[in-house]
XYZ file of C-alpha atoms in Angstrom:
700
model
C 55.078 78.092 155.037
C 51.855 76.357 154.208
C 51.541 74.792 150.811
C 48.134 74.793 148.662
C 47.401 72.530 145.514
C 46.907 74.009 142.458
C 42.875 73.975 141.748
C 42.974 74.839 137.780
C 42.802 72.187 135.140
C 45.243 72.269 132.233
C 42.289 72.848 129.734
C 42.472 76.523 130.452
C 43.583 78.660 127.216
C 46.046 80.429 126.427
C 45.096 83.770 125.952
C 48.166 85.601 124.577
C 48.077 86.799 120.923
C 51.265 84.460 120.132
C 52.422 82.811 117.365
C 51.521 78.693 117.160
C 55.474 78.051 116.624
C 56.791 80.273 119.547
C 53.910 78.604 121.702
C 55.375 75.092 120.376
C 58.892 76.569 121.085
C 58.257 77.999 124.742
C 57.017 75.074 126.055
C 59.593 72.949 124.701
C 62.394 75.328 126.384
C 60.141 74.818 129.668
C 59.908 70.656 129.768
C 62.159 68.455 127.490
C 64.918 71.345 127.530
C 64.739 71.930 131.473
C 63.893 75.496 131.611
C 61.534 74.705 134.167
C 64.023 74.100 137.011
C 64.850 77.596 136.805
C 61.427 78.189 136.751
C 60.231 76.623 140.100
C 63.545 77.416 141.749
C 63.181 80.748 140.986
C 59.261 81.091 141.647
C 58.885 82.424 138.218
C 55.055 81.486 138.443
C 54.385 84.076 140.503
C 54.608 86.368 137.489
C 52.136 87.231 135.509
C 53.445 86.767 131.961
C 54.033 82.550 132.454
C 50.622 82.562 134.241
C 48.748 83.853 132.016
C 50.764 81.919 129.323
C 50.191 79.103 130.513
C 46.507 79.614 131.883
C 47.195 79.430 135.404
C 45.971 82.629 137.076
C 46.088 80.834 140.516
C 49.963 80.857 140.197
C 49.872 84.940 141.150
C 50.143 84.614 144.834
C 49.577 87.931 146.289
C 49.490 86.468 149.774
C 53.283 84.614 149.359
C 51.481 81.296 149.864
C 53.284 78.961 147.465
C 51.886 76.208 145.032
C 53.568 72.933 145.297
C 56.176 72.193 142.711
C 54.997 68.653 141.315
C 51.609 70.299 141.111
C 53.145 73.011 138.668
C 55.625 69.864 137.071
C 52.354 68.282 136.590
C 50.511 71.358 134.738
C 53.416 72.420 132.703
C 53.935 68.652 130.798
C 50.394 68.483 130.196
C 50.381 71.860 128.385
C 53.808 70.681 126.538
C 52.087 67.246 125.944
C 48.985 69.367 124.605
C 50.907 71.664 122.319
C 53.218 68.786 120.757
C 49.876 67.215 119.986
C 48.196 70.011 118.099
C 50.978 72.538 117.076
C 53.559 69.990 115.818
C 53.414 71.518 111.845
C 53.149 75.172 113.123
C 54.888 77.412 110.817
C 56.311 80.793 111.233
C 54.501 83.782 110.996
C 53.323 84.523 107.411
C 55.430 87.748 106.427
C 58.621 86.063 107.949
C 58.230 82.868 106.176
C 58.017 84.969 103.001
C 61.031 86.927 103.598
C 62.835 83.589 104.204
C 61.869 82.052 101.063
C 62.918 84.762 99.180
C 66.463 84.838 100.839
C 66.885 81.149 100.639
C 66.076 81.099 97.056
C 68.607 84.379 96.124
C 71.509 82.599 98.689
C 70.967 78.935 98.311
C 69.755 78.458 101.858
C 69.066 74.880 103.211
C 65.975 73.894 104.621
C 68.229 73.318 107.996
C 69.533 77.155 106.989
C 66.201 78.413 107.002
C 64.334 77.082 109.829
C 67.630 78.298 111.842
C 67.511 81.830 110.628
C 63.568 81.584 111.313
C 64.434 80.813 114.833
C 66.866 83.570 115.340
C 64.961 86.137 114.102
C 61.818 85.231 116.269
C 64.212 84.813 119.374
C 65.172 88.788 118.338
C 61.587 89.825 117.952
C 59.493 87.695 120.324
C 60.006 88.891 123.912
C 58.379 85.833 125.383
C 60.577 83.663 123.227
C 63.469 85.344 124.105
C 62.670 85.024 128.387
C 61.813 81.650 128.035
C 65.072 80.910 126.516
C 66.911 82.572 129.923
C 65.821 79.923 131.575
C 68.323 77.488 130.129
C 71.317 80.034 131.292
C 74.227 81.081 129.595
C 75.877 79.148 126.586
C 79.090 78.038 127.262
C 79.487 76.301 123.984
C 78.563 76.103 120.262
C 77.880 72.652 120.722
C 75.295 73.310 123.140
C 73.585 75.561 121.595
C 73.558 73.431 118.494
C 71.894 70.585 120.826
C 69.348 73.346 121.687
C 68.550 74.158 118.476
C 68.344 70.387 117.462
C 66.034 69.886 120.554
C 63.602 72.803 119.562
C 63.778 72.115 115.211
C 63.549 68.651 115.924
C 66.545 68.529 113.487
C 69.576 66.134 113.984
C 72.220 67.575 115.392
C 75.065 66.969 112.904
C 72.938 69.029 110.499
C 72.676 71.891 112.982
C 75.929 71.812 113.747
C 77.046 71.867 109.823
C 74.230 75.021 109.025
C 76.353 77.121 111.849
C 79.677 76.057 110.461
C 82.037 78.742 109.607
C 81.784 77.836 105.529
C 78.029 77.196 105.815
C 75.805 79.402 104.043
C 74.543 81.453 106.962
C 77.849 82.357 108.636
C 79.689 82.744 105.112
C 76.824 84.781 103.848
C 76.821 86.909 107.658
C 73.353 86.580 108.097
C 73.903 84.490 110.980
C 76.786 83.298 113.104
C 77.291 82.060 116.513
C 78.802 84.405 119.277
C 82.102 82.516 120.315
C 81.957 83.981 123.886
C 80.867 81.495 126.584
C 78.677 83.273 128.765
C 75.604 84.527 126.423
C 72.192 83.670 126.637
C 70.571 81.763 124.033
C 69.540 84.896 122.495
C 73.438 86.522 122.297
C 74.413 83.269 120.712
C 72.782 84.438 117.472
C 74.874 87.291 115.866
C 72.540 88.628 113.085
C 72.919 91.651 110.953
C 71.726 94.514 112.454
C 68.228 95.066 114.492
C 66.980 97.040 111.380
C 67.822 93.832 109.307
C 66.007 91.135 111.655
C 62.504 93.841 112.084
C 62.591 93.803 108.223
C 62.272 90.513 107.681
C 60.267 89.738 110.875
C 57.635 92.467 109.377
C 58.486 94.181 106.188
C 57.157 93.001 102.600
C 60.083 94.592 101.130
C 62.968 93.544 98.490
C 65.675 91.645 100.293
C 68.419 94.301 98.978
C 66.247 97.037 100.714
C 66.705 94.902 104.204
C 70.334 95.837 103.959
C 69.401 99.847 103.494
C 71.345 100.705 106.969
C 74.214 98.955 106.701
C 75.033 98.732 102.791
C 74.317 102.031 101.134
C 74.230 103.502 97.591
C 77.195 104.621 96.382
C 77.166 108.719 96.049
C 77.907 110.250 92.667
C 81.002 111.691 91.996
C 82.075 114.869 90.128
C 85.508 114.129 89.742
C 86.849 113.436 86.231
C 89.953 110.758 85.654
C 91.879 114.106 84.688
C 91.766 114.491 88.336
C 93.694 111.501 88.901
C 96.463 112.229 86.205
C 99.530 111.633 88.750
C 98.263 107.850 89.123
C 97.804 107.543 85.160
C 99.925 104.229 85.170
C 97.911 102.963 87.667
C 95.046 103.642 86.293
C 96.183 102.340 82.603
C 96.149 99.084 84.541
C 92.865 99.548 86.602
C 90.434 100.124 84.373
C 91.132 97.257 82.080
C 91.424 95.350 85.040
C 88.084 95.913 86.596
C 86.157 95.738 83.297
C 87.397 92.431 82.663
C 86.726 91.432 86.185
C 82.866 92.768 85.800
C 82.511 91.093 82.450
C 83.947 87.574 83.687
C 82.240 87.324 87.406
C 86.002 86.739 88.080
C 86.497 85.653 92.004
C 88.743 87.020 94.203
C 88.838 90.673 92.581
C 90.104 93.045 95.409
C 91.642 96.579 95.442
C 92.836 98.321 98.019
C 93.457 102.061 97.688
C 95.650 104.177 100.824
C 97.017 107.241 101.375
C 96.276 109.899 103.639
C 92.945 111.877 104.100
C 91.460 113.810 101.643
C 93.392 112.451 98.638
C 90.168 111.064 96.796
C 90.403 107.729 97.710
C 86.527 107.513 97.928
C 85.907 109.646 95.167
C 88.405 107.484 93.194
C 86.182 104.377 93.870
C 83.130 106.332 92.912
C 84.246 107.145 89.758
C 85.494 103.911 88.885
C 82.236 102.574 89.332
C 80.680 105.254 86.434
C 83.616 104.602 84.283
C 82.587 100.830 84.707
C 78.942 101.710 84.335
C 78.572 99.924 87.591
C 76.711 100.024 90.584
C 78.547 100.640 93.475
C 77.732 100.280 97.531
C 79.215 101.557 99.963
C 79.525 99.219 103.639
C 78.058 101.824 105.996
C 80.174 102.971 109.395
C 77.357 104.140 110.974
C 73.245 102.897 111.800
C 70.180 104.341 110.794
C 70.788 106.115 114.194
C 74.228 107.817 113.513
C 75.428 105.116 116.413
C 78.868 103.732 114.941
C 79.106 99.860 113.487
C 81.691 98.211 114.829
C 84.181 96.611 112.641
C 82.661 92.828 112.680
C 79.046 93.649 111.920
C 80.378 96.155 108.944
C 82.491 93.079 107.793
C 79.532 90.626 107.963
C 77.513 93.367 106.154
C 80.274 93.071 103.229
C 79.709 89.392 103.402
C 75.931 89.597 103.097
C 76.173 91.718 100.511
C 78.670 89.633 98.567
C 75.712 87.089 98.646
C 73.465 89.813 97.746
C 74.894 91.280 94.564
C 75.788 87.923 93.459
C 76.197 87.502 89.381
C 75.091 91.581 89.201
C 77.239 94.171 88.009
C 78.489 95.718 90.882
C 80.975 96.547 93.004
C 81.138 97.237 96.756
C 83.447 99.583 98.616
C 84.832 99.011 102.177
C 85.787 102.506 103.569
C 87.844 102.774 106.824
C 89.341 99.020 106.770
C 91.345 100.207 109.955
C 87.839 99.025 111.622
C 88.609 95.353 110.358
C 92.157 94.959 109.971
C 95.028 95.461 112.490
C 98.691 95.311 112.589
C 98.451 91.740 113.669
C 95.335 90.636 111.327
C 92.194 90.402 111.828
C 90.418 91.668 114.478
C 88.372 88.710 115.403
C 86.521 89.834 118.683
C 82.909 88.517 118.580
C 83.015 87.767 114.736
C 82.807 84.033 114.635
C 86.417 84.047 112.914
C 89.101 82.274 114.816
C 92.279 82.554 112.558
C 93.705 84.592 109.336
C 92.622 81.594 107.345
C 88.945 83.061 106.830
C 89.820 86.451 105.715
C 92.353 85.192 103.491
C 89.701 82.658 101.942
C 87.310 85.904 101.750
C 89.779 87.941 99.672
C 90.347 84.648 97.464
C 87.048 83.921 96.834
C 84.443 86.712 97.010
C 82.114 86.784 94.293
C 81.574 90.854 93.862
C 84.837 93.094 92.730
C 85.753 94.936 96.155
C 87.642 98.147 96.729
C 88.921 98.477 100.339
C 89.851 102.030 101.337
C 92.483 102.765 104.083
C 94.839 105.412 105.390
C 97.689 103.219 105.653
C 98.926 100.250 104.744
C 100.520 99.170 108.031
C 97.062 97.984 109.676
C 97.483 95.073 107.258
C 98.929 92.048 107.395
C 101.266 91.104 104.871
C 99.485 87.630 104.167
C 96.820 89.869 103.656
C 98.426 92.678 101.765
C 99.722 89.982 99.130
C 96.358 88.904 98.349
C 95.245 91.865 96.704
C 95.136 92.334 92.911
C 95.900 95.937 92.732
C 97.384 98.090 95.421
C 97.594 102.005 94.632
C 98.724 104.828 96.874
C 96.812 108.138 96.037
C 99.103 111.036 97.586
C 98.269 114.487 97.441
C 98.206 115.533 93.580
C 101.289 117.116 92.233
C 101.434 121.054 92.366
C 99.967 121.827 88.332
C 96.991 119.192 89.704
C 96.574 121.396 92.952
C 96.394 124.292 90.512
C 93.679 122.612 88.764
C 91.461 121.749 91.447
C 91.750 125.461 92.948
C 91.000 126.890 89.286
C 88.079 124.116 88.897
C 86.412 124.927 92.850
C 86.687 128.840 92.470
C 84.466 128.419 89.455
C 81.475 128.148 91.888
C 82.396 131.207 93.691
C 82.585 133.303 90.494
C 86.168 134.865 91.644
C 89.280 134.227 89.441
C 91.193 131.138 90.739
C 94.827 132.378 90.425
C 94.053 134.566 93.739
C 94.561 131.375 95.237
C 96.985 129.598 93.002
C 99.895 130.516 95.678
C 97.981 127.837 98.051
C 99.015 125.091 95.575
C 102.425 125.048 96.552
C 101.833 123.316 99.765
C 102.750 120.021 99.258
C 99.961 118.523 102.054
C 96.704 120.392 100.614
C 94.827 117.728 99.752
C 91.566 117.861 97.133
C 89.158 117.259 99.792
C 90.730 120.194 102.014
C 90.391 122.638 99.130
C 86.696 121.437 98.340
C 85.406 122.122 102.037
C 86.994 124.916 102.500
C 85.612 126.508 99.358
C 81.889 124.919 100.427
C 81.806 126.663 103.362
C 82.344 130.096 101.961
C 80.507 129.346 99.163
C 77.581 129.053 101.725
C 78.170 132.529 103.294
C 79.637 134.591 100.464
C 76.688 136.780 100.303
C 77.501 137.821 104.019
C 81.098 138.111 103.231
C 82.747 141.303 101.733
C 84.165 140.837 98.193
C 87.731 141.615 99.350
C 87.640 139.316 102.730
C 86.502 135.923 100.501
C 90.381 135.031 99.496
C 91.164 135.791 102.992
C 88.539 133.371 104.523
C 89.081 130.980 101.984
C 92.992 130.586 103.104
C 92.410 130.844 106.553
C 89.632 127.600 106.545
C 92.330 125.888 104.449
C 95.322 126.823 106.841
C 93.347 125.910 109.754
C 93.261 122.808 108.563
C 96.569 122.201 107.348
C 97.783 123.444 110.840
C 95.530 120.890 112.839
C 96.760 118.200 110.826
C 100.485 118.994 111.756
C 101.564 120.300 108.058
C 103.667 123.504 108.060
C 102.137 126.391 106.203
C 104.098 127.611 102.938
C 104.341 130.922 101.891
C 105.562 131.427 98.083
C 108.063 130.075 96.446
C 110.469 132.647 96.730
C 113.252 132.920 99.390
C 112.638 136.366 101.089
C 116.082 136.493 101.694
C 117.071 136.887 98.295
C 117.528 140.248 96.500
C 114.790 140.995 94.027
C 117.136 139.569 91.013
C 119.483 136.912 91.477
C 122.840 137.152 89.464
C 124.965 134.424 89.961
C 127.843 136.824 88.776
C 127.449 137.725 92.100
C 128.224 134.407 93.308
C 131.570 133.340 94.208
C 131.564 129.512 92.898
C 134.410 127.627 91.708
C 132.367 126.679 88.606
C 130.695 129.022 85.724
C 126.969 128.695 87.018
C 125.710 130.114 83.482
C 127.542 126.922 82.227
C 126.465 124.715 84.065
C 122.680 125.854 83.552
C 123.306 125.494 79.924
C 124.193 122.523 80.099
C 121.865 121.147 81.801
C 119.210 122.387 79.789
C 120.569 120.211 77.230
C 121.223 116.952 79.300
C 117.657 117.877 81.333
C 119.273 115.367 84.175
C 121.670 115.748 86.489
C 122.960 115.464 90.179
C 124.768 118.864 91.912
C 125.986 118.805 95.041
C 126.161 122.697 96.538
C 128.243 123.172 99.320
C 130.417 125.847 101.428
C 129.640 128.524 103.730
C 126.356 129.550 104.801
C 124.685 132.072 103.098
C 126.580 132.076 100.228
C 124.148 131.791 97.693
C 123.425 127.545 97.437
C 120.098 127.437 98.089
C 119.246 130.904 95.950
C 121.106 129.285 93.429
C 118.853 125.925 93.411
C 115.471 128.587 92.695
C 117.288 130.435 90.218
C 118.205 127.180 87.951
C 114.842 126.053 87.964
C 113.777 129.314 86.782
C 116.774 128.838 84.035
C 115.459 125.214 83.507
C 111.727 126.498 82.970
C 111.214 123.206 85.709
C 108.678 123.710 88.930
C 110.349 123.469 91.990
C 110.156 120.819 95.251
C 112.269 122.039 98.091
C 112.867 120.023 101.136
C 114.591 120.699 104.004
C 115.514 118.704 106.836
C 112.467 119.725 109.148
C 110.351 118.305 106.271
C 111.783 114.836 106.282
C 113.066 113.802 109.324
C 110.460 111.511 111.303
C 110.609 110.607 114.870
C 109.642 107.092 114.286
C 111.870 104.304 112.963
C 111.090 103.721 109.068
C 109.456 107.189 108.440
C 112.089 109.321 107.298
C 112.998 106.810 104.970
C 109.823 107.137 103.686
C 109.586 110.963 103.497
C 112.743 110.308 101.257
C 111.268 108.073 99.039
C 108.134 110.761 99.028
C 110.272 113.700 98.222
C 111.888 112.248 95.148
C 108.429 110.390 93.890
C 106.773 114.112 93.984
C 109.574 115.495 92.108
C 109.731 113.064 89.516
C 105.792 113.380 89.463
C 105.873 117.052 88.682
C 108.716 116.833 86.436
C 110.293 119.463 89.195
C 113.565 120.130 90.333
C 114.576 118.780 93.693
C 116.113 121.145 96.032
C 117.219 119.134 99.058
C 118.898 121.629 102.030
C 120.890 120.475 104.383
C 121.258 117.263 102.673
C 124.247 116.250 105.525
C 121.169 115.219 107.877
C 120.696 112.480 105.542
C 124.414 111.395 104.162
C 126.398 111.475 106.890
C 129.453 108.999 106.677
C 128.353 105.261 107.691
C 131.475 104.562 109.261
C 130.654 107.203 112.406
C 126.905 105.784 112.535
C 126.144 104.241 116.252
C 122.267 102.960 115.098
C 120.972 100.938 112.706
C 118.437 103.305 111.485
C 121.402 106.128 110.651
C 122.587 103.697 107.914
C 118.998 102.998 106.543
C 118.446 106.699 106.114
C 121.711 106.981 104.183
C 121.385 103.887 102.345
C 117.519 105.228 101.122
C 119.097 108.627 100.055
C 121.646 106.988 98.044
C 119.365 104.736 96.368
C 116.986 107.278 95.706
C 119.436 109.801 94.282
C 120.933 107.339 91.856
C 117.296 106.506 90.614
C 116.035 109.959 90.369
C 115.845 110.568 86.611
C 115.346 114.339 86.740
C 117.936 117.280 88.066
C 118.540 116.863 91.792
C 120.081 119.712 93.985
C 121.569 119.199 97.317
C 122.918 121.431 99.574
C 125.245 121.206 102.641
C 127.569 123.723 104.728
C 129.511 120.252 105.907
C 130.874 118.059 102.878
C 133.571 116.625 104.772
C 130.783 114.804 106.922
C 129.572 113.083 103.584
C 129.551 109.466 103.408
C 132.164 108.463 100.597
C 129.366 106.809 98.563
C 127.375 109.979 98.376
C 130.310 111.916 96.620
C 129.879 109.347 93.868
C 126.659 109.890 93.596
C 126.663 113.764 92.583
C 128.225 114.453 89.079
C 129.285 118.124 90.085
C 130.510 119.202 93.022
C 130.281 123.051 93.204
C 132.230 124.823 95.990
C 130.466 128.387 96.947
C 132.741 130.962 98.933
C 132.403 134.106 100.918
C 132.371 137.113 98.248
C 135.570 138.560 96.378
C 135.973 142.600 97.145
C 134.376 143.112 93.778
C 131.438 141.359 94.122
C 130.643 142.902 97.242
C 130.999 146.603 96.087
C 128.339 145.741 93.350
C 126.064 143.725 95.742
C 126.635 146.981 98.134
C 125.467 149.308 94.901
C 122.538 147.008 93.782
C 120.982 146.628 97.407
C 121.243 150.784 97.816
C 119.498 151.130 94.600
C 117.254 148.558 95.182
C 116.322 149.998 98.859
C 116.446 154.125 97.407
C 119.456 155.064 99.600
C 122.620 157.013 98.696
C 125.294 155.032 96.907
C 128.537 154.634 99.044
C 131.338 156.865 98.023
C 135.278 155.547 97.425
C 136.157 155.973 101.998
C 133.110 153.763 102.244
C 133.726 151.164 99.437
C 137.503 150.891 101.373
C 135.731 150.086 104.447
C 133.665 147.577 102.968
C 136.554 146.055 101.368
C 138.270 145.286 104.978
C 135.088 142.706 105.740
C 136.012 139.472 105.108
C 133.884 136.706 104.705
C 131.184 138.497 103.648
C 127.920 136.423 101.602
C 124.832 137.310 100.018
C 123.245 136.033 103.185
C 124.736 138.877 105.133
C 123.348 141.550 102.261
C 119.772 139.929 102.519
C 119.872 140.312 106.023
C 120.756 143.802 106.340
C 117.850 144.840 103.363
C 115.494 142.846 105.670
C 116.181 145.091 109.013
C 115.378 148.002 106.547
C 111.722 147.134 107.011
C 111.601 148.258 110.357
C 115.275 149.755 111.496
C 115.674 152.121 107.779
C 118.839 152.419 106.810
C 119.959 155.914 105.830
C 122.742 155.369 103.744
C 125.380 153.396 102.510
C 127.298 154.007 105.685
C 124.599 152.751 107.870
C 124.412 149.362 105.485
C 128.245 149.027 106.174
C 127.923 149.164 109.804
C 124.939 146.581 109.602
C 127.164 144.460 107.460
C 130.114 145.301 110.035
C 128.086 143.651 112.841
C 126.977 140.538 110.990
C 130.127 139.821 110.389
C 131.208 140.006 113.778
C 128.995 137.943 114.563
C 130.827 135.238 112.513
C 134.120 136.202 113.390
C 134.538 138.436 116.692
C 138.032 139.750 115.486
C 135.434 141.902 112.739
C 133.783 143.606 115.014
C 135.865 146.658 115.468
C 134.932 150.671 114.388
C 135.291 152.229 111.097
C 136.426 155.296 111.924
C 135.906 156.852 108.467
C 132.212 155.947 108.019
């Protein structure tokens, strides 16, 4: 291809409206930094962008002829020298300069810090500078970045390295870090807080705090009161004065961790805490102004920026969903500019603004981080009495009597947020709903949420299998149950083990005993406590005892043999740890604990020593069976048994109150015409337990 000489002079002017400082940096990227090599190699001078910038329209070659490389180099050098002579003292755009000065004053940035930040902002907002930076290719190391910045800014490379270090103000404030990824363009090496923050710095005349508005948001107001968190009153008695002290004295390293299941009020507690402290609260956003999620590392850098921006103010910072930042192995370091745990440890020890960190679980946190929190508070679902108050308060907005919904409070998984969201939905459409349908709609919404969360739905606290009135005189126990109840009223604590055949009234006695003692009742079955993951069952056991203690309730655990198997027969470690946890919790529990089992012979020997009293429940005596039959006939409105029928009843062995309850339930869909039919049904039930009992009774 024939070459032709460049026929224009370097005196041609650059017509583009570009800041002088950008022009200077562009020619430095081209000439002393070597961008011209890629420019010439790739024939980039055929593009209008650079032809116009360098005042060389003849570079645009429509007939595919080329210009000599030598001519291009000469022209680039001439333009470079011209702008070094005339623009060496060029300043950044006025608005950017003003905003950088504000930040420098607020955050204590050095002159080098400010110049580097200006350069990074212009690389992110000026397309020409970004394209020119691409001519240098990918940046393979932070050292090369430092060298390039040193050449562009005419600052000693050591000063640049110091300014970009992890302990420098730029990185520690989160304003600017260097991307550790090897294959990045010069622009992409600069990790900035957010695009909005960059644009605000470049173009907007606003308060520096306003520049963070897409990543740091003012905390929302709360309608809750301290009384709504009565179940953590001991923790609040420490937390409130500690936070007051931290704010008044600008205490460094103040960090509170709140964790627990979703919907238990962790975020609301952080807002209530700020309200009680008469402090501002800012929350680290999890999404930007466009609604797109912000990754964990950007959120962490926003937190670091807020720490610098709010220093010395009566302010707290809330960081929700810490799972975005922390992992089970420590901290997520990808693209964060942090290379070890030491950095996050220092942050938790040196932060100047008190911080509240919120998580659904502590399992995402490394132990090294956990021990650096001043206080760690678990928020569980409130106890039943508080759940009732939450429901009553929420129902006021619906102008409905809250007692219509109080039975919902028996569900131990009913978090406050589930109630408030369900009632808010119904409140929006209450004019379109029939009045008598509103309670059903509330229950439907709550149950659907609980079901989606994997929780079981409770009915009422009463066993449908029980007769209308429970009478301990109709239970064949080896101990005077009335005397036991009277004794527990006086002692207010005790540990009972109820054992015997299924259906003999063990569980029913637990319900009756709670009523006699005037105590709430917490009932746990094996299915409630067993967990498929190692350690999960132990946590559920501990949680059950904690719940009962918080509510001042009688704790009843059915099928306790699942957790107290003789450890000498254990084949797996977790089988032993479950027994150990149950034994420890039983011994520490200060209230009334009732356990039931059909397999007492399989219990661990140490378990037997933990129970103050072991009560055996046997099958009914003949007299008890006759009285119980009479009561059921009266309750069902059917004819009583005559003498012959009672003799037939007496021939049945092993009858239990549970057998009578089963037959009574059958009456709902298979009407029982009289006592004879009731006894025949009892005979069938006995036959299911002992085939030898299944025989005809001729006089029925």
